[in-house]
Amino acid sequence: MARISDRLTVIQEDIVELKVDAIVNAANSTLLGGGGVDDSIHRAAGPGLLEECKGLKGCATGEAKITKGYCLPAKWVIHTVGPIWQRGQKGEDGLLASCYRESLELAGEYAIKTIAFPAISTGAYNFPSERAAGIAVSEIAKFLQENGLPEKVFLVCFNKETCRHLQEAVLGIIKV
Ligand code: AR6
């Protein structure tokens, strides 16, 4: 199995353009679309995605569900619902970790080799970016150490600050 440092990469891209097996959507509990990356994914995937999402009957915070990718280059979309930041008093750290873990578990079940995550909860849901980056990277690294699939995980950032936080978190893991 390749080293964690070769399997986990931070990239600054628009997630909808990535040719990976699966992209992860930072959705809300209705799974019926919204703003931010959720809106971009629904626009790029086309109406088939919303139709399939309607049949899923929502998703709880910290959980994940999978659909096809429709018009996206990605074959699959894994929808997960991050926690809304409430000053860290409502178990947000554990719920965010669960988003990454459940998404990766689904990826394994569907034999997904390459997967791209946005920085879940760090936009509209206001989770502090540095703290979220640390949770994302440690949860993903733990999963990769224990599992051969997915082979490759991309952490996608949309702005410079998020990129810096994710890169620093990855460096912290690799040093250990
Ligand atoms: N590619 C990659 N990253 C992106 C993209 C993109 N195209 N667009 C935004 N980001 P957010 P949340 C980054 O607000 O905080 C929605 O309305 C963005 O810069 O999309 O989990 C849902 O329906 C930020 O770093 O998701 C929910 O109601 C990160 O993606 C709610 O927002 C997440 O920002 C979820 O809020």
mmCIF file of C-alpha atoms and ligand atoms in Angstrom:
data_model
loop_
_atom_site.group_PDB
_atom_site.id
_atom_site.type_symbol
_atom_site.label_atom_id
_atom_site.label_comp_id
_atom_site.label_asym_id
_atom_site.label_seq_id
_atom_site.Cartn_x
_atom_site.Cartn_y
_atom_site.Cartn_z
ATOM 1 C CA MET A 1 0.000 0.000 0.000
ATOM 2 C CA ALA A 2 1.324 3.473 -0.896
ATOM 3 C CA ARG A 3 2.315 5.869 1.883
ATOM 4 C CA ILE A 4 -0.303 8.238 3.301
ATOM 5 C CA SER A 5 1.641 11.207 1.920
ATOM 6 C CA ASP A 6 1.196 9.795 -1.602
ATOM 7 C CA ARG A 7 -2.496 9.060 -1.100
ATOM 8 C CA LEU A 8 -3.655 12.411 0.314
ATOM 9 C CA THR A 9 -3.250 15.600 -1.727
ATOM 10 C CA VAL A 10 -4.483 19.168 -1.306
ATOM 11 C CA ILE A 11 -5.520 20.880 -4.554
ATOM 12 C CA GLN A 12 -7.073 24.238 -5.360
ATOM 13 C CA GLU A 13 -9.758 23.503 -7.957
ATOM 14 C CA ASP A 14 -13.447 23.681 -8.694
ATOM 15 C CA ILE A 15 -14.570 20.279 -7.432
ATOM 16 C CA VAL A 16 -17.192 19.860 -10.178
ATOM 17 C CA GLU A 17 -14.453 19.717 -12.815
ATOM 18 C CA LEU A 18 -12.512 16.850 -11.292
ATOM 19 C CA LYS A 19 -12.266 13.546 -13.140
ATOM 20 C CA VAL A 20 -12.328 11.322 -10.084
ATOM 21 C CA ASP A 21 -14.513 8.333 -9.258
ATOM 22 C CA ALA A 22 -16.453 10.326 -6.628
ATOM 23 C CA ILE A 23 -16.810 13.877 -5.407
ATOM 24 C CA VAL A 24 -18.262 14.667 -1.998
ATOM 25 C CA ASN A 25 -21.047 17.224 -1.640
ATOM 26 C CA ALA A 26 -21.298 19.410 1.485
ATOM 27 C CA ALA A 27 -25.084 19.150 1.510
ATOM 28 C CA ASN A 28 -27.848 20.025 3.964
ATOM 29 C CA SER A 29 -30.161 17.525 5.600
ATOM 30 C CA THR A 30 -32.831 17.815 2.887
ATOM 31 C CA LEU A 31 -30.366 16.727 0.169
ATOM 32 C CA LEU A 32 -32.419 18.890 -2.165
ATOM 33 C CA GLY A 33 -29.730 21.447 -3.005
ATOM 34 C CA GLY A 34 -28.683 24.767 -1.527
ATOM 35 C CA GLY A 35 -25.875 27.282 -2.006
ATOM 36 C CA GLY A 36 -22.085 26.987 -2.123
ATOM 37 C CA VAL A 37 -20.548 23.779 -3.402
ATOM 38 C CA ASP A 38 -23.953 22.031 -3.198
ATOM 39 C CA ASP A 39 -25.376 24.465 -5.756
ATOM 40 C CA SER A 40 -22.351 24.106 -8.054
ATOM 41 C CA ILE A 41 -22.610 20.312 -7.970
ATOM 42 C CA HIS A 42 -26.345 20.289 -8.718
ATOM 43 C CA ARG A 43 -25.911 22.762 -11.586
ATOM 44 C CA ALA A 44 -23.069 20.788 -13.133
ATOM 45 C CA ALA A 45 -24.722 17.386 -12.634
ATOM 46 C CA GLY A 46 -28.075 18.429 -14.092
ATOM 47 C CA PRO A 47 -31.651 17.608 -13.040
ATOM 48 C CA GLY A 48 -31.134 13.848 -12.760
ATOM 49 C CA LEU A 49 -29.194 14.408 -9.547
ATOM 50 C CA LEU A 50 -32.053 16.224 -7.833
ATOM 51 C CA GLU A 51 -34.502 13.539 -8.956
ATOM 52 C CA GLU A 52 -32.371 10.806 -7.373
ATOM 53 C CA CYS A 53 -31.827 12.903 -4.235
ATOM 54 C CA LYS A 54 -35.592 13.257 -3.780
ATOM 55 C CA GLY A 55 -35.780 9.505 -3.325
ATOM 56 C CA LEU A 56 -33.177 9.487 -0.540
ATOM 57 C CA LYS A 57 -35.480 11.182 2.008
ATOM 58 C CA GLY A 58 -32.781 13.411 3.465
ATOM 59 C CA CYS A 59 -29.671 12.679 5.478
ATOM 60 C CA ALA A 60 -28.769 13.252 9.123
ATOM 61 C CA THR A 61 -25.836 15.418 10.166
ATOM 62 C CA GLY A 62 -22.606 13.400 10.177
ATOM 63 C CA GLU A 63 -24.000 10.765 7.798
ATOM 64 C CA ALA A 64 -23.506 10.195 4.058
ATOM 65 C CA LYS A 65 -25.498 8.894 1.082
ATOM 66 C CA ILE A 66 -24.445 8.143 -2.496
ATOM 67 C CA THR A 67 -25.919 8.943 -5.912
ATOM 68 C CA LYS A 68 -24.719 8.770 -9.477
ATOM 69 C CA GLY A 69 -22.833 11.761 -10.911
ATOM 70 C CA TYR A 70 -25.051 12.331 -13.992
ATOM 71 C CA CYS A 71 -23.433 15.037 -16.175
ATOM 72 C CA LEU A 72 -20.404 15.427 -13.893
ATOM 73 C CA PRO A 73 -17.029 13.970 -14.875
ATOM 74 C CA ALA A 74 -17.190 12.094 -11.561
ATOM 75 C CA LYS A 75 -19.123 8.804 -11.656
ATOM 76 C CA TRP A 76 -20.517 9.193 -8.131
ATOM 77 C CA VAL A 77 -21.531 11.940 -5.716
ATOM 78 C CA ILE A 78 -21.342 11.218 -2.000
ATOM 79 C CA HIS A 79 -23.598 13.628 -0.132
ATOM 80 C CA THR A 80 -22.739 14.335 3.469
ATOM 81 C CA VAL A 81 -24.205 16.824 5.932
ATOM 82 C CA GLY A 82 -21.684 18.723 8.003
ATOM 83 C CA PRO A 83 -22.479 20.266 11.381
ATOM 84 C CA ILE A 84 -23.435 23.922 11.711
ATOM 85 C CA TRP A 85 -20.778 25.538 13.925
ATOM 86 C CA GLN A 86 -22.292 26.439 17.304
ATOM 87 C CA ARG A 87 -19.163 27.485 19.206
ATOM 88 C CA GLY A 88 -18.084 23.864 19.556
ATOM 89 C CA GLN A 89 -20.763 23.134 22.121
ATOM 90 C CA LYS A 90 -22.861 20.678 20.136
ATOM 91 C CA GLY A 91 -20.433 17.890 19.285
ATOM 92 C CA GLU A 92 -19.438 19.556 16.030
ATOM 93 C CA ASP A 93 -15.919 18.051 15.982
ATOM 94 C CA GLY A 94 -17.212 14.490 16.220
ATOM 95 C CA LEU A 95 -19.938 15.123 13.661
ATOM 96 C CA LEU A 96 -17.453 16.570 11.177
ATOM 97 C CA ALA A 97 -15.115 13.594 11.657
ATOM 98 C CA SER A 98 -18.101 11.324 11.052
ATOM 99 C CA CYS A 99 -18.818 13.043 7.696
ATOM 100 C CA TYR A 100 -15.354 12.118 6.457
ATOM 101 C CA ARG A 101 -15.432 8.600 7.897
ATOM 102 C CA GLU A 102 -18.901 7.734 6.571
ATOM 103 C CA SER A 103 -18.059 9.129 3.138
ATOM 104 C CA LEU A 104 -14.882 7.039 2.999
ATOM 105 C CA GLU A 105 -16.746 3.929 4.150
ATOM 106 C CA LEU A 106 -19.269 4.397 1.335
ATOM 107 C CA ALA A 107 -16.407 4.895 -1.101
ATOM 108 C CA GLY A 108 -14.922 1.583 -0.006
ATOM 109 C CA GLU A 109 -18.271 -0.195 -0.440
ATOM 110 C CA TYR A 110 -18.559 1.136 -3.996
ATOM 111 C CA ALA A 111 -14.947 0.267 -4.883
ATOM 112 C CA ILE A 112 -14.181 3.944 -5.415
ATOM 113 C CA LYS A 113 -10.471 4.453 -6.036
ATOM 114 C CA THR A 114 -10.286 8.242 -6.225
ATOM 115 C CA ILE A 115 -12.379 10.702 -4.214
ATOM 116 C CA ALA A 116 -12.373 14.474 -3.731
ATOM 117 C CA PHE A 117 -13.676 16.298 -0.655
ATOM 118 C CA PRO A 118 -14.524 19.978 -0.289
ATOM 119 C CA ALA A 119 -13.784 21.613 3.078
ATOM 120 C CA ILE A 120 -17.058 20.449 4.640
ATOM 121 C CA SER A 121 -18.855 22.925 6.953
ATOM 122 C CA THR A 122 -16.289 25.719 6.475
ATOM 123 C CA GLY A 123 -18.518 27.905 4.286
ATOM 124 C CA ALA A 124 -22.159 28.624 5.123
ATOM 125 C CA TYR A 125 -21.933 26.397 8.205
ATOM 126 C CA ASN A 126 -19.123 28.541 9.666
ATOM 127 C CA PHE A 127 -16.892 25.813 11.110
ATOM 128 C CA PRO A 128 -13.473 27.404 11.807
ATOM 129 C CA SER A 129 -11.278 26.506 8.846
ATOM 130 C CA GLU A 130 -8.070 25.560 10.688
ATOM 131 C CA ARG A 131 -9.875 23.345 13.168
ATOM 132 C CA ALA A 132 -11.882 21.710 10.357
ATOM 133 C CA ALA A 133 -8.693 21.053 8.386
ATOM 134 C CA GLY A 134 -7.109 19.252 11.329
ATOM 135 C CA ILE A 135 -10.163 17.041 11.787
ATOM 136 C CA ALA A 136 -10.457 16.299 8.054
ATOM 137 C CA VAL A 137 -6.821 15.311 7.664
ATOM 138 C CA SER A 138 -6.555 13.200 10.808
ATOM 139 C CA GLU A 139 -9.790 11.331 10.065
ATOM 140 C CA ILE A 140 -8.807 10.654 6.459
ATOM 141 C CA ALA A 141 -5.262 9.590 7.428
ATOM 142 C CA LYS A 142 -6.632 7.196 10.048
ATOM 143 C CA PHE A 143 -8.987 5.658 7.489
ATOM 144 C CA LEU A 144 -6.287 5.303 4.831
ATOM 145 C CA GLN A 145 -3.968 3.597 7.296
ATOM 146 C CA GLU A 146 -6.604 0.955 7.914
ATOM 147 C CA ASN A 147 -8.024 0.575 4.381
ATOM 148 C CA GLY A 148 -6.698 0.075 0.847
ATOM 149 C CA LEU A 149 -9.629 1.905 -0.751
ATOM 150 C CA PRO A 150 -9.909 4.662 -1.713
ATOM 151 C CA GLU A 151 -6.415 4.665 -3.139
ATOM 152 C CA LYS A 152 -6.257 8.416 -3.508
ATOM 153 C CA VAL A 153 -8.010 11.267 -1.668
ATOM 154 C CA PHE A 154 -8.023 14.884 -2.820
ATOM 155 C CA LEU A 155 -8.797 17.685 -0.395
ATOM 156 C CA VAL A 156 -10.139 20.478 -2.538
ATOM 157 C CA CYS A 157 -9.842 24.069 -1.400
ATOM 158 C CA PHE A 158 -11.534 27.000 -3.022
ATOM 159 C CA ASN A 159 -9.680 29.848 -1.323
ATOM 160 C CA LYS A 160 -6.069 30.462 -0.280
ATOM 161 C CA GLU A 161 -6.684 30.377 3.471
ATOM 162 C CA THR A 162 -8.378 26.988 3.323
ATOM 163 C CA CYS A 163 -5.510 25.699 1.175
ATOM 164 C CA ARG A 164 -2.965 26.856 3.730
ATOM 165 C CA HIS A 165 -4.844 25.264 6.617
ATOM 166 C CA LEU A 166 -5.226 21.962 4.783
ATOM 167 C CA GLN A 167 -1.612 21.901 3.654
ATOM 168 C CA GLU A 168 -0.380 22.605 7.178
ATOM 169 C CA ALA A 169 -2.601 19.848 8.546
ATOM 170 C CA VAL A 170 -1.270 17.369 5.965
ATOM 171 C CA LEU A 171 2.328 18.306 6.809
ATOM 172 C CA GLY A 172 1.565 17.761 10.484
ATOM 173 C CA ILE A 173 0.312 14.231 9.783
ATOM 174 C CA ILE A 174 3.231 13.293 7.546
ATOM 175 C CA LYS A 175 5.823 14.364 10.132
ATOM 176 C CA VAL A 176 4.320 12.086 12.771
HETATM 177 N N1 AR6 B 1 -15.329 23.502 -5.368
HETATM 178 C C1 AR6 B 1 -14.634 23.287 -4.226
HETATM 179 N N2 AR6 B 1 -14.915 23.902 -3.057
HETATM 180 C C2 AR6 B 1 -15.947 24.763 -3.048
HETATM 181 C C3 AR6 B 1 -16.731 25.039 -4.184
HETATM 182 C C4 AR6 B 1 -16.380 24.367 -5.388
HETATM 183 N N3 AR6 B 1 -17.060 24.564 -6.526
HETATM 184 N N4 AR6 B 1 -17.694 25.948 -3.850
HETATM 185 C C5 AR6 B 1 -17.510 26.236 -2.548
HETATM 186 N N5 AR6 B 1 -16.456 25.543 -2.064
HETATM 187 P P1 AR6 B 1 -20.275 25.476 1.636
HETATM 188 P P2 AR6 B 1 -20.957 24.145 4.185
HETATM 189 C C6 AR6 B 1 -15.914 25.517 -0.692
HETATM 190 O O1 AR6 B 1 -20.891 26.748 2.100
HETATM 191 O O2 AR6 B 1 -20.185 25.145 4.955
HETATM 192 C C7 AR6 B 1 -25.118 24.849 1.255
HETATM 193 O O3 AR6 B 1 -26.117 25.786 1.011
HETATM 194 C C8 AR6 B 1 -16.161 26.735 0.158
HETATM 195 O O4 AR6 B 1 -15.191 27.744 -0.129
HETATM 196 O O5 AR6 B 1 -20.532 25.040 0.243
HETATM 197 O O6 AR6 B 1 -20.778 22.688 4.516
HETATM 198 C C9 AR6 B 1 -25.682 23.482 1.618
HETATM 199 O O7 AR6 B 1 -26.891 23.211 0.975
HETATM 200 C C10 AR6 B 1 -15.992 26.170 1.546
HETATM 201 O O8 AR6 B 1 -14.609 26.117 1.898
HETATM 202 O O9 AR6 B 1 -20.737 24.232 2.584
HETATM 203 C C11 AR6 B 1 -25.859 23.608 3.112
HETATM 204 O O10 AR6 B 1 -27.067 24.262 3.421
HETATM 205 C C12 AR6 B 1 -16.503 24.726 1.404
HETATM 206 O O11 AR6 B 1 -16.573 24.480 -0.001
HETATM 207 C C13 AR6 B 1 -24.690 24.485 3.515
HETATM 208 O O12 AR6 B 1 -24.381 25.277 2.392
HETATM 209 C C14 AR6 B 1 -17.857 24.466 2.051
HETATM 210 O O13 AR6 B 1 -18.688 25.583 1.875
HETATM 211 C C15 AR6 B 1 -23.484 23.664 3.882
HETATM 212 O O14 AR6 B 1 -22.484 24.520 4.351
#
